[in-house]
mmCIF file of C-alpha atoms and ligand atoms in Angstrom:
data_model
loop_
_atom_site.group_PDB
_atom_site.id
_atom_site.type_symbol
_atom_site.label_atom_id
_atom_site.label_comp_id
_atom_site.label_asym_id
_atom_site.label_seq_id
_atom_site.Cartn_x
_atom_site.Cartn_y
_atom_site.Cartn_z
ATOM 1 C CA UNK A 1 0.000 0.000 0.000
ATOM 2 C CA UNK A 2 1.475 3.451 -0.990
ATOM 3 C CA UNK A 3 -1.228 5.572 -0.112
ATOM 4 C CA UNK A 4 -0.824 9.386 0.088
ATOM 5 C CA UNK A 5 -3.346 11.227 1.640
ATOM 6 C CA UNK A 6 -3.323 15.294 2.428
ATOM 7 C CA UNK A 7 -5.234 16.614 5.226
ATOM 8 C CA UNK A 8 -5.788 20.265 5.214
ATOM 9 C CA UNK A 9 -3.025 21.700 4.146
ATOM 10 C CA UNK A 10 -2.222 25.121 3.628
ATOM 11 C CA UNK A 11 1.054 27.129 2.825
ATOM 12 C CA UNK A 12 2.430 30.705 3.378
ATOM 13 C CA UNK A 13 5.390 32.701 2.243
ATOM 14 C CA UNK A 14 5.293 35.222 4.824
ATOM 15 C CA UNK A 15 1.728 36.632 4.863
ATOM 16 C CA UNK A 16 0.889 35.274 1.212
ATOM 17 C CA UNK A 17 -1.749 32.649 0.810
ATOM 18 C CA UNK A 18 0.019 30.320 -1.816
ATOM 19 C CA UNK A 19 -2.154 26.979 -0.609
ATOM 20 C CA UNK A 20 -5.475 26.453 1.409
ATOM 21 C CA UNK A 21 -7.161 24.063 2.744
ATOM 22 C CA UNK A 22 -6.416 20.894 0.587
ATOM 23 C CA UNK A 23 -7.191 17.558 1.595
ATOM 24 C CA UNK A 24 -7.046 14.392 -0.990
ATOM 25 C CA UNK A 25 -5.830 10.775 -0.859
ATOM 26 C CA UNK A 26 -4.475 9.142 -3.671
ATOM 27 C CA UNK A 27 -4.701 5.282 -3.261
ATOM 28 C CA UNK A 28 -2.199 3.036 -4.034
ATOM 29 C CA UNK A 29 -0.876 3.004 -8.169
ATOM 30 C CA UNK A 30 -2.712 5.863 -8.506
ATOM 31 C CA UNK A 31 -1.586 8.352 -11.120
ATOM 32 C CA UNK A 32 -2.805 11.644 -10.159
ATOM 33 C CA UNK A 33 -2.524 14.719 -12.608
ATOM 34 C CA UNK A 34 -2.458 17.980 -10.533
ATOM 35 C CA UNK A 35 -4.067 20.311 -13.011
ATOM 36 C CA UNK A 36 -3.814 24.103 -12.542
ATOM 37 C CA UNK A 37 -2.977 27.351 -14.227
ATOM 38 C CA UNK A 38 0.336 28.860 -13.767
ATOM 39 C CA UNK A 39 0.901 29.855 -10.176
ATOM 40 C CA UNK A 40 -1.831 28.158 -8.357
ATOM 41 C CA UNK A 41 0.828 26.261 -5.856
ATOM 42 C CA UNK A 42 1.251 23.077 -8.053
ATOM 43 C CA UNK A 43 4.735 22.877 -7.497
ATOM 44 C CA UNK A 44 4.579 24.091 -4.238
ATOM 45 C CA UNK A 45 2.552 21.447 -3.800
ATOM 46 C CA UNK A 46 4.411 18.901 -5.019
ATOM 47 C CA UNK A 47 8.216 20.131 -2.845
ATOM 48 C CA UNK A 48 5.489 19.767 0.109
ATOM 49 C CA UNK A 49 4.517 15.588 -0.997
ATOM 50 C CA UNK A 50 8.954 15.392 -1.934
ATOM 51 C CA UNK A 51 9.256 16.965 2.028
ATOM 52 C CA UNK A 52 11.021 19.606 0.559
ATOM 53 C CA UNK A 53 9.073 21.925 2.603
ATOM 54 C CA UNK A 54 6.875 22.175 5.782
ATOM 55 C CA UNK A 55 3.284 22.882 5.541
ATOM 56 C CA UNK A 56 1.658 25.890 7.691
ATOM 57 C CA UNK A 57 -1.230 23.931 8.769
ATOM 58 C CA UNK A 58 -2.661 20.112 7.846
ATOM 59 C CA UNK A 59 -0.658 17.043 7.755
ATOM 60 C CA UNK A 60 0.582 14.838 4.933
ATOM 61 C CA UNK A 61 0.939 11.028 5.267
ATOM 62 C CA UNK A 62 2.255 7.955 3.603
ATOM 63 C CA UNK A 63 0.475 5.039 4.295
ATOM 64 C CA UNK A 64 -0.215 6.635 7.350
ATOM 65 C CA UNK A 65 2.853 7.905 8.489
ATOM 66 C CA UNK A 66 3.710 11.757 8.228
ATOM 67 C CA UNK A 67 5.888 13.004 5.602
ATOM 68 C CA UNK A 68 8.774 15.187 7.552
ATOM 69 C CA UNK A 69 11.325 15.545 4.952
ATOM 70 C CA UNK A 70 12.577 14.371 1.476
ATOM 71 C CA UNK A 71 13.246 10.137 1.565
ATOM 72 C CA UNK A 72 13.633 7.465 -0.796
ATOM 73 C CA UNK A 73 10.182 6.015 -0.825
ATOM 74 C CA UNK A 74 9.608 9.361 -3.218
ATOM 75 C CA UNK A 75 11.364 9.190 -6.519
ATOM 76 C CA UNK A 76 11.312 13.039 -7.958
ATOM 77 C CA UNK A 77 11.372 13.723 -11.402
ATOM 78 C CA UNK A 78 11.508 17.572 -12.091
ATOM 79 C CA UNK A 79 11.187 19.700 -15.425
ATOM 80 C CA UNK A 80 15.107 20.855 -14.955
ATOM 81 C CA UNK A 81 18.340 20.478 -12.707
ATOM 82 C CA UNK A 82 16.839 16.768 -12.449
ATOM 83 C CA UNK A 83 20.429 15.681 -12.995
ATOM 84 C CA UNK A 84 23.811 16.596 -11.356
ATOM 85 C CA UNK A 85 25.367 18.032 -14.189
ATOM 86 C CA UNK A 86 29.097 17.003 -13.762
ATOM 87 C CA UNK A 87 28.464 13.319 -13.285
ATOM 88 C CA UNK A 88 27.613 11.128 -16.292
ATOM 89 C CA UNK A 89 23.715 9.783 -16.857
ATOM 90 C CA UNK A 90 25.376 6.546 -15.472
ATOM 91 C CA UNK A 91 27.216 8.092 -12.339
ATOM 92 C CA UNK A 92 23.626 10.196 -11.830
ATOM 93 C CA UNK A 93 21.948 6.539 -11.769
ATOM 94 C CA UNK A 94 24.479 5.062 -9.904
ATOM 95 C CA UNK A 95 24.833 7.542 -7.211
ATOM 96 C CA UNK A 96 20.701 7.345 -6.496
ATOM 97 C CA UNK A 97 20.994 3.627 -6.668
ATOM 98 C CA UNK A 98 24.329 3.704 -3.794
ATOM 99 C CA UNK A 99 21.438 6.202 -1.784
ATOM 100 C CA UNK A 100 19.173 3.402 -1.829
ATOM 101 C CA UNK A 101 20.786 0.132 -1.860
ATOM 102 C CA UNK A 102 24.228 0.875 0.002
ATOM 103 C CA UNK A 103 25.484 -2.432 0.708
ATOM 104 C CA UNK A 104 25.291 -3.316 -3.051
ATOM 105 C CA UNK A 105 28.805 -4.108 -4.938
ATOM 106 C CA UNK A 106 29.612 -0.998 -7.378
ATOM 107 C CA UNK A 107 29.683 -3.483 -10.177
ATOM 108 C CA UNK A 108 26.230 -4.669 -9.390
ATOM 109 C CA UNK A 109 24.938 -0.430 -8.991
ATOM 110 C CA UNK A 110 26.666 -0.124 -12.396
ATOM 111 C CA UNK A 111 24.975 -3.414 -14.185
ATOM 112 C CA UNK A 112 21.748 -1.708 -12.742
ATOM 113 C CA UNK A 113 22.085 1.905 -14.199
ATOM 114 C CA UNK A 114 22.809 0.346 -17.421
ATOM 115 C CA UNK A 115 19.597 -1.781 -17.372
ATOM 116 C CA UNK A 116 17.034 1.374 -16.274
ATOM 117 C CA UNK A 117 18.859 3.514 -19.057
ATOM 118 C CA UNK A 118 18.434 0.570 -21.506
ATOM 119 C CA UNK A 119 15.004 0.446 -20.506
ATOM 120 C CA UNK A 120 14.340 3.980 -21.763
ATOM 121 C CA UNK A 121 16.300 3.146 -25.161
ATOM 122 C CA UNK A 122 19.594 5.056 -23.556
ATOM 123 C CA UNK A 123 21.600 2.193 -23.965
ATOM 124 C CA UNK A 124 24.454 4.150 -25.032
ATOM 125 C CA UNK A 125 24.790 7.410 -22.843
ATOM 126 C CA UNK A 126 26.025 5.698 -19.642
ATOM 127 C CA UNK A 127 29.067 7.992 -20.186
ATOM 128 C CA UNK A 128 27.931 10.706 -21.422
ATOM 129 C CA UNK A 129 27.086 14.003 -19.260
ATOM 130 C CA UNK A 130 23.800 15.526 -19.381
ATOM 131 C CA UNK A 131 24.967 18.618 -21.150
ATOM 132 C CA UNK A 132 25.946 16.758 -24.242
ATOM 133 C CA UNK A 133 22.105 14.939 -24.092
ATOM 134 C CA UNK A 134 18.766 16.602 -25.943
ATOM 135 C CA UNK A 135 16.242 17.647 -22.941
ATOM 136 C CA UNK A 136 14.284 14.633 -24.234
ATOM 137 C CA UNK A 137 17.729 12.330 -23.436
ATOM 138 C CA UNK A 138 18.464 14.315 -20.138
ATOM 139 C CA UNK A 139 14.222 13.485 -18.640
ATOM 140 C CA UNK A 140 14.265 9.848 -20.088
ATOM 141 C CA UNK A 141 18.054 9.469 -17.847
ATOM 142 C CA UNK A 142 15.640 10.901 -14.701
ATOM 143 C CA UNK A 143 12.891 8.507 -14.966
ATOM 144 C CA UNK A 144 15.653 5.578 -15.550
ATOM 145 C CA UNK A 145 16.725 6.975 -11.835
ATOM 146 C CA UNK A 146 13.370 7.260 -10.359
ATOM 147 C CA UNK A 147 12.347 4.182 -11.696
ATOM 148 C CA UNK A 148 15.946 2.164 -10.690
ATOM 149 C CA UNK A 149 15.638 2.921 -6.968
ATOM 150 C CA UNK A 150 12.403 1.487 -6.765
ATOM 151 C CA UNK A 151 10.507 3.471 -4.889
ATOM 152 C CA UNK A 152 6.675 3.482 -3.903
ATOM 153 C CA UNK A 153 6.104 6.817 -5.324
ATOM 154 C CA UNK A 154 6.478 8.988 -7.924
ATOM 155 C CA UNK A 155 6.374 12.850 -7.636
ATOM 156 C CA UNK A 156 6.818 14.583 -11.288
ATOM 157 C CA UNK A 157 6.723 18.528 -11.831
ATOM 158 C CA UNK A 158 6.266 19.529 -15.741
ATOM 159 C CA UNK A 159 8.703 17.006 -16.152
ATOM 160 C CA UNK A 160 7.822 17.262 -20.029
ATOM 161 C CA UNK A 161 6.910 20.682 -20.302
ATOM 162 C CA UNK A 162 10.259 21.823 -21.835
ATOM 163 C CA UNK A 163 10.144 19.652 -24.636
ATOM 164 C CA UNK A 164 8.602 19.744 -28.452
ATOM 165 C CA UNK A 165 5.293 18.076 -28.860
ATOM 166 C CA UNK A 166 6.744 14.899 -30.434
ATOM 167 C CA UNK A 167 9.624 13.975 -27.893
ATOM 168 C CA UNK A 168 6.989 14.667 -25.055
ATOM 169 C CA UNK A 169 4.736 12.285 -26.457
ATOM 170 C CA UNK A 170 6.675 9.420 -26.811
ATOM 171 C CA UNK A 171 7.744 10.419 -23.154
ATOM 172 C CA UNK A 172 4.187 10.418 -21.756
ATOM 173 C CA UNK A 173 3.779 6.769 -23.651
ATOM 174 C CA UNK A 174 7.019 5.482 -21.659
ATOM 175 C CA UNK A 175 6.044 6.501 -18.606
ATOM 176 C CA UNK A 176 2.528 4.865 -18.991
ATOM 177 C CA UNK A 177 4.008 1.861 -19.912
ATOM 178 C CA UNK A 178 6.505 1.954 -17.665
ATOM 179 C CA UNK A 179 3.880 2.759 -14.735
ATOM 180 C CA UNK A 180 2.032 -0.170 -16.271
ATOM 181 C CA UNK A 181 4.296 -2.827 -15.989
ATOM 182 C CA UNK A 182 4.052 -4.104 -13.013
ATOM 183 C CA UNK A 183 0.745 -3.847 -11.531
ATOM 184 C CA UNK A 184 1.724 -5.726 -8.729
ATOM 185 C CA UNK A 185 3.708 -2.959 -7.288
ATOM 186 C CA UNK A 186 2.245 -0.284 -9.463
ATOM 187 C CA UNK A 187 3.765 3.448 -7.991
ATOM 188 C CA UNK A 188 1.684 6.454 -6.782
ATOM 189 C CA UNK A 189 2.297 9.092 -9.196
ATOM 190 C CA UNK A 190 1.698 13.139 -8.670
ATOM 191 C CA UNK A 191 2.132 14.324 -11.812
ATOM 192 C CA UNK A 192 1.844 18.288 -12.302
ATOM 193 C CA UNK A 193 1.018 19.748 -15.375
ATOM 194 C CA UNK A 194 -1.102 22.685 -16.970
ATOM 195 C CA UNK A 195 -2.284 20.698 -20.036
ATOM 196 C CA UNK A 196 -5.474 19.880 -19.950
ATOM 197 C CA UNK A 197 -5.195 16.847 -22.781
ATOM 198 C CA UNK A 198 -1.612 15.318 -21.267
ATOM 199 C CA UNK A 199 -3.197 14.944 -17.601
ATOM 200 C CA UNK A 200 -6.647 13.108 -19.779
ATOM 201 C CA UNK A 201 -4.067 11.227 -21.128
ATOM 202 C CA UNK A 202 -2.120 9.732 -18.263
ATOM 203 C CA UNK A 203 -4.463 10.301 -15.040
ATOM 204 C CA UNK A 204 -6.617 8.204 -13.484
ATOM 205 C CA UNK A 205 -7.483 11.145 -11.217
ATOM 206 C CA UNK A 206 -7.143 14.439 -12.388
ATOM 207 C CA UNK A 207 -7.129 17.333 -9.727
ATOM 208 C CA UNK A 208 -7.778 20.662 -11.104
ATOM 209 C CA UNK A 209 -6.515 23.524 -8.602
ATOM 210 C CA UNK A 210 -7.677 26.984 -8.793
ATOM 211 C CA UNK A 211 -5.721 30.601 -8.127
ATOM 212 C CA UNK A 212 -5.754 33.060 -5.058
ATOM 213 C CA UNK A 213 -4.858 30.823 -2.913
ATOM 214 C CA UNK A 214 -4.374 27.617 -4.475
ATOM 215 C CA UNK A 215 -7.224 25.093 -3.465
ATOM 216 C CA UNK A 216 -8.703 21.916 -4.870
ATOM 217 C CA UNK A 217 -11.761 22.995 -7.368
ATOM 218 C CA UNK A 218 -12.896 19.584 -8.229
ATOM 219 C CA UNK A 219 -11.347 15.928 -8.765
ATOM 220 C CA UNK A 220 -12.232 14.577 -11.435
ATOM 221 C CA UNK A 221 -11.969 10.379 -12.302
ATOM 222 C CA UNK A 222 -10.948 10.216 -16.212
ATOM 223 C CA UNK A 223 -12.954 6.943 -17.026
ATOM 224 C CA UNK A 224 -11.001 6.228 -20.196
ATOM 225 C CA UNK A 225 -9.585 2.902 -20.578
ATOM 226 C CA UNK A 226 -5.709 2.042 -20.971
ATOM 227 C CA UNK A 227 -3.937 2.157 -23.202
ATOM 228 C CA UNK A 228 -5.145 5.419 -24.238
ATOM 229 C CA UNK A 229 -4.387 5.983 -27.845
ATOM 230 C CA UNK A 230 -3.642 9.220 -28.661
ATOM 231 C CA UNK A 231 -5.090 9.201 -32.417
ATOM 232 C CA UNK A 232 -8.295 7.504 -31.716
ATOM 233 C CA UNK A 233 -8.653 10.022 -27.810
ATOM 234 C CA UNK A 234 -9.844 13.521 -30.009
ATOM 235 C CA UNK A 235 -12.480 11.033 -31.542
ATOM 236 C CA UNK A 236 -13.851 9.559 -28.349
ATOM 237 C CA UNK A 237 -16.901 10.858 -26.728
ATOM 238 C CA UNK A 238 -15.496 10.642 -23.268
ATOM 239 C CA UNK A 239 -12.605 12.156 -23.536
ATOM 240 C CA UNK A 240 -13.889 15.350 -25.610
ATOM 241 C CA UNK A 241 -16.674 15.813 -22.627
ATOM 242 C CA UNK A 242 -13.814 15.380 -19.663
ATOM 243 C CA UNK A 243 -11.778 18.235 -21.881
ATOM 244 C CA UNK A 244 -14.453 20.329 -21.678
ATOM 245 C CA UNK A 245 -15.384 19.955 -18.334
ATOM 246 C CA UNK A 246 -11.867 20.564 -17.198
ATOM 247 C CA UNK A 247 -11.335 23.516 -19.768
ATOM 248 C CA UNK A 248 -14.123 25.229 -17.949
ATOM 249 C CA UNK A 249 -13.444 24.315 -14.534
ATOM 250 C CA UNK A 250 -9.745 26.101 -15.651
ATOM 251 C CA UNK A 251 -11.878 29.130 -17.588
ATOM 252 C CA UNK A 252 -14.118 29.497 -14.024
ATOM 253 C CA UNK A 253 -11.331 30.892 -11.979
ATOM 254 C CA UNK A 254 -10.165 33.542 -14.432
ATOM 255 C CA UNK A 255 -14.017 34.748 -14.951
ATOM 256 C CA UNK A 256 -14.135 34.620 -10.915
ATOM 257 C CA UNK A 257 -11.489 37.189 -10.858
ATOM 258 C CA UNK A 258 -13.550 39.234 -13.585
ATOM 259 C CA UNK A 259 -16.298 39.338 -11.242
ATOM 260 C CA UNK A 260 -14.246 40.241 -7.822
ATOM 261 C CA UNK A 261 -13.291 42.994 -10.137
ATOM 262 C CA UNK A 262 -9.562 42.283 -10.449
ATOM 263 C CA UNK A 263 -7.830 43.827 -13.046
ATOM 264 C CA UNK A 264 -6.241 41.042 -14.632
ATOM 265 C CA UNK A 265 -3.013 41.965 -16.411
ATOM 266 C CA UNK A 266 -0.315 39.678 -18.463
ATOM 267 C CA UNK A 267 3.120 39.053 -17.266
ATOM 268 C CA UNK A 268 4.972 42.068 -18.427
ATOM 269 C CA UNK A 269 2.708 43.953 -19.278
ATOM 270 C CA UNK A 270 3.017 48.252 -17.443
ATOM 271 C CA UNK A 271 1.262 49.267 -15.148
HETATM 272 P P1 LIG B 301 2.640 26.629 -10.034
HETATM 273 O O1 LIG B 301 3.568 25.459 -9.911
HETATM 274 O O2 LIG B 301 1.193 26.245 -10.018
HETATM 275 O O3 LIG B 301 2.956 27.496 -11.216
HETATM 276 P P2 LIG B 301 4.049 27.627 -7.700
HETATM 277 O O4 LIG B 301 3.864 26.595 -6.656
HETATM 278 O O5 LIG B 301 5.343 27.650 -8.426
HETATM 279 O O6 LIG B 301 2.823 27.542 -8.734
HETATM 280 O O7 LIG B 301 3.837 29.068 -7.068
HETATM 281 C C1 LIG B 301 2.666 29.402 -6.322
HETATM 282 C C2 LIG B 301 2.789 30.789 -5.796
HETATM 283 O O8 LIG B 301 3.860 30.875 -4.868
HETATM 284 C C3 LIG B 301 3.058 31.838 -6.859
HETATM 285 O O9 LIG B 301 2.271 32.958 -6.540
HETATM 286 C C4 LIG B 301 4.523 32.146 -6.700
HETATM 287 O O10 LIG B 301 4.771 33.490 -7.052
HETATM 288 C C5 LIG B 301 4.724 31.936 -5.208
HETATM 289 N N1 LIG B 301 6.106 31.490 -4.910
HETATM 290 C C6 LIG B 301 6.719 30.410 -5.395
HETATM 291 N N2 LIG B 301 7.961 30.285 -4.874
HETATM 292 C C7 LIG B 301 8.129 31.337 -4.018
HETATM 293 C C8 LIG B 301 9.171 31.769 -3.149
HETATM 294 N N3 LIG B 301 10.319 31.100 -3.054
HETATM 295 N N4 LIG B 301 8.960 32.900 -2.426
HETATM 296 C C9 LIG B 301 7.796 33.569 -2.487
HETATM 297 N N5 LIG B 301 6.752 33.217 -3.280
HETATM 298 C C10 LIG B 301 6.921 32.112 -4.043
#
């Protein structure tokens, strides 16, 4: 069991609101899109499930037990600095894998890295450092990692977002199937994103978080069945109903603004 459950939980900087009031639970192999626009407290969200940071109020537990800081049970995949940059994909691998397993011989850690990086067709980049790998490359050597130490749960912030449309979805397709594979010992995944079609495509649940302070505005089941094919998805019923629901649900908080009377200005833009 690799339940996550959030009671509550709010977050300051200083006297700003960033997070209120949250509570969810994400049962075991769930994958759970976090769904929001841009500064609703997604990844603020997501340092506060890694233990990264303390909540102001409300708890947050795995299986029961409170999360108090960053641990292995929680593999982290983020959009960048994912990988040390002066070690080699392999070394990266490696060094996670010593965190996890340190009684293991180096040659075994090794052997390891190289099967994870095989697994996500980087075969050949064990000695090669993440500067001289695509983005594509340098995110498929960070889910090798999170995947090779094995742990329970899976906490992923834009971890696609950087790259073009075709590299991120073969991405989101490997890390379905890799989620798949074992349903035995299927991980809980947080996965944040602000694209309303990639968190149809991968969640089971999708949570959809609105602005000023961040807070849950609905959760929403995507009752699709796997595997999701991305051709046939813009045909299917479900799917086109679930976008539109969630498109709105999105829309509501910027009209909500409208009415407080806000003045709602683009980044950039004078004032
Ligand atoms: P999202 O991931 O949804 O874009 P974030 O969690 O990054 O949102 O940010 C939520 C809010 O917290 C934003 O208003 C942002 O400006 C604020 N914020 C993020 N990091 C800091 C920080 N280190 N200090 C102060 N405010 C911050």
């Amino acid at each position: 069991m690799h339940e996550i459950a959030l009671h509550n939980i709010s977050y300051a900087y200083g006297n700003q609101r960033i997070l209120e009031n949250i509570s969810f639970t994400a049962a075991a192999g769930e994958f759970v899109c976090l769904l929001g626009p841009s500064g609703c407290g997604k990844s603020t969200l997501l340092r506060l499930l890694a233990g990264l940071s303390q909540p102001s109020a409300g708890a947050l537990t795995l299986d029961g037990r409170p999360i108090s800081g960053p641990g292995l049970d929680r593999g982290v995949v983020f959009q960048d600095y994912s990988l040390f940059p002066w070690m080699t994909a392999g070394q990266n691998v490696v060094l996670a894998l010593e965190q996890a397993f340190p009684g293991r011989a180096k040659a075994e850690q090794r052997e390891t890295a190289q099967e994870y990086l095989e697994m996500v067709g980087l075969g050949t980049v064990f000695n090669k450092l993440p500067g001289a790998l695509s983005g594509g490359m340098r995110q498929r050597a960070a889910i090798a990692r999170a995947f090779a130490i094995n742990s329970p749960v899976l906490l992923m912030d834009e971890p696609f977002g950087a790259l073009d449309a075709i590299t991120r979805a073969r991405l989101q397709d490997l890390l379905i199937q890799l989620w798949q594979q074992n349903a035995a010992e299927r991980k809980t995944v947080f996965f944040v994103t602000h694209d309303v079609e990639e968190a149809i495509l991968l969640a089971s649940r999708v949570v959809v978080m609105g602005l000023n302070p961040g807070s849950v505005r609905g959760v929403f089941t995507v009752d699709i069945p796997r595997p999701r094919q991305r051709q046939e998805l813009f045909g299917n019923s479900a799917f086109v109903a679930l976008r539109d629901r969630l498109i709105s649900e999105l829309h509501a908080d910027v009209l909500d603004e409208l009415d407080d009377g806000r003045t709602i200005r683009t980044e950039g833009e004078g004032i």
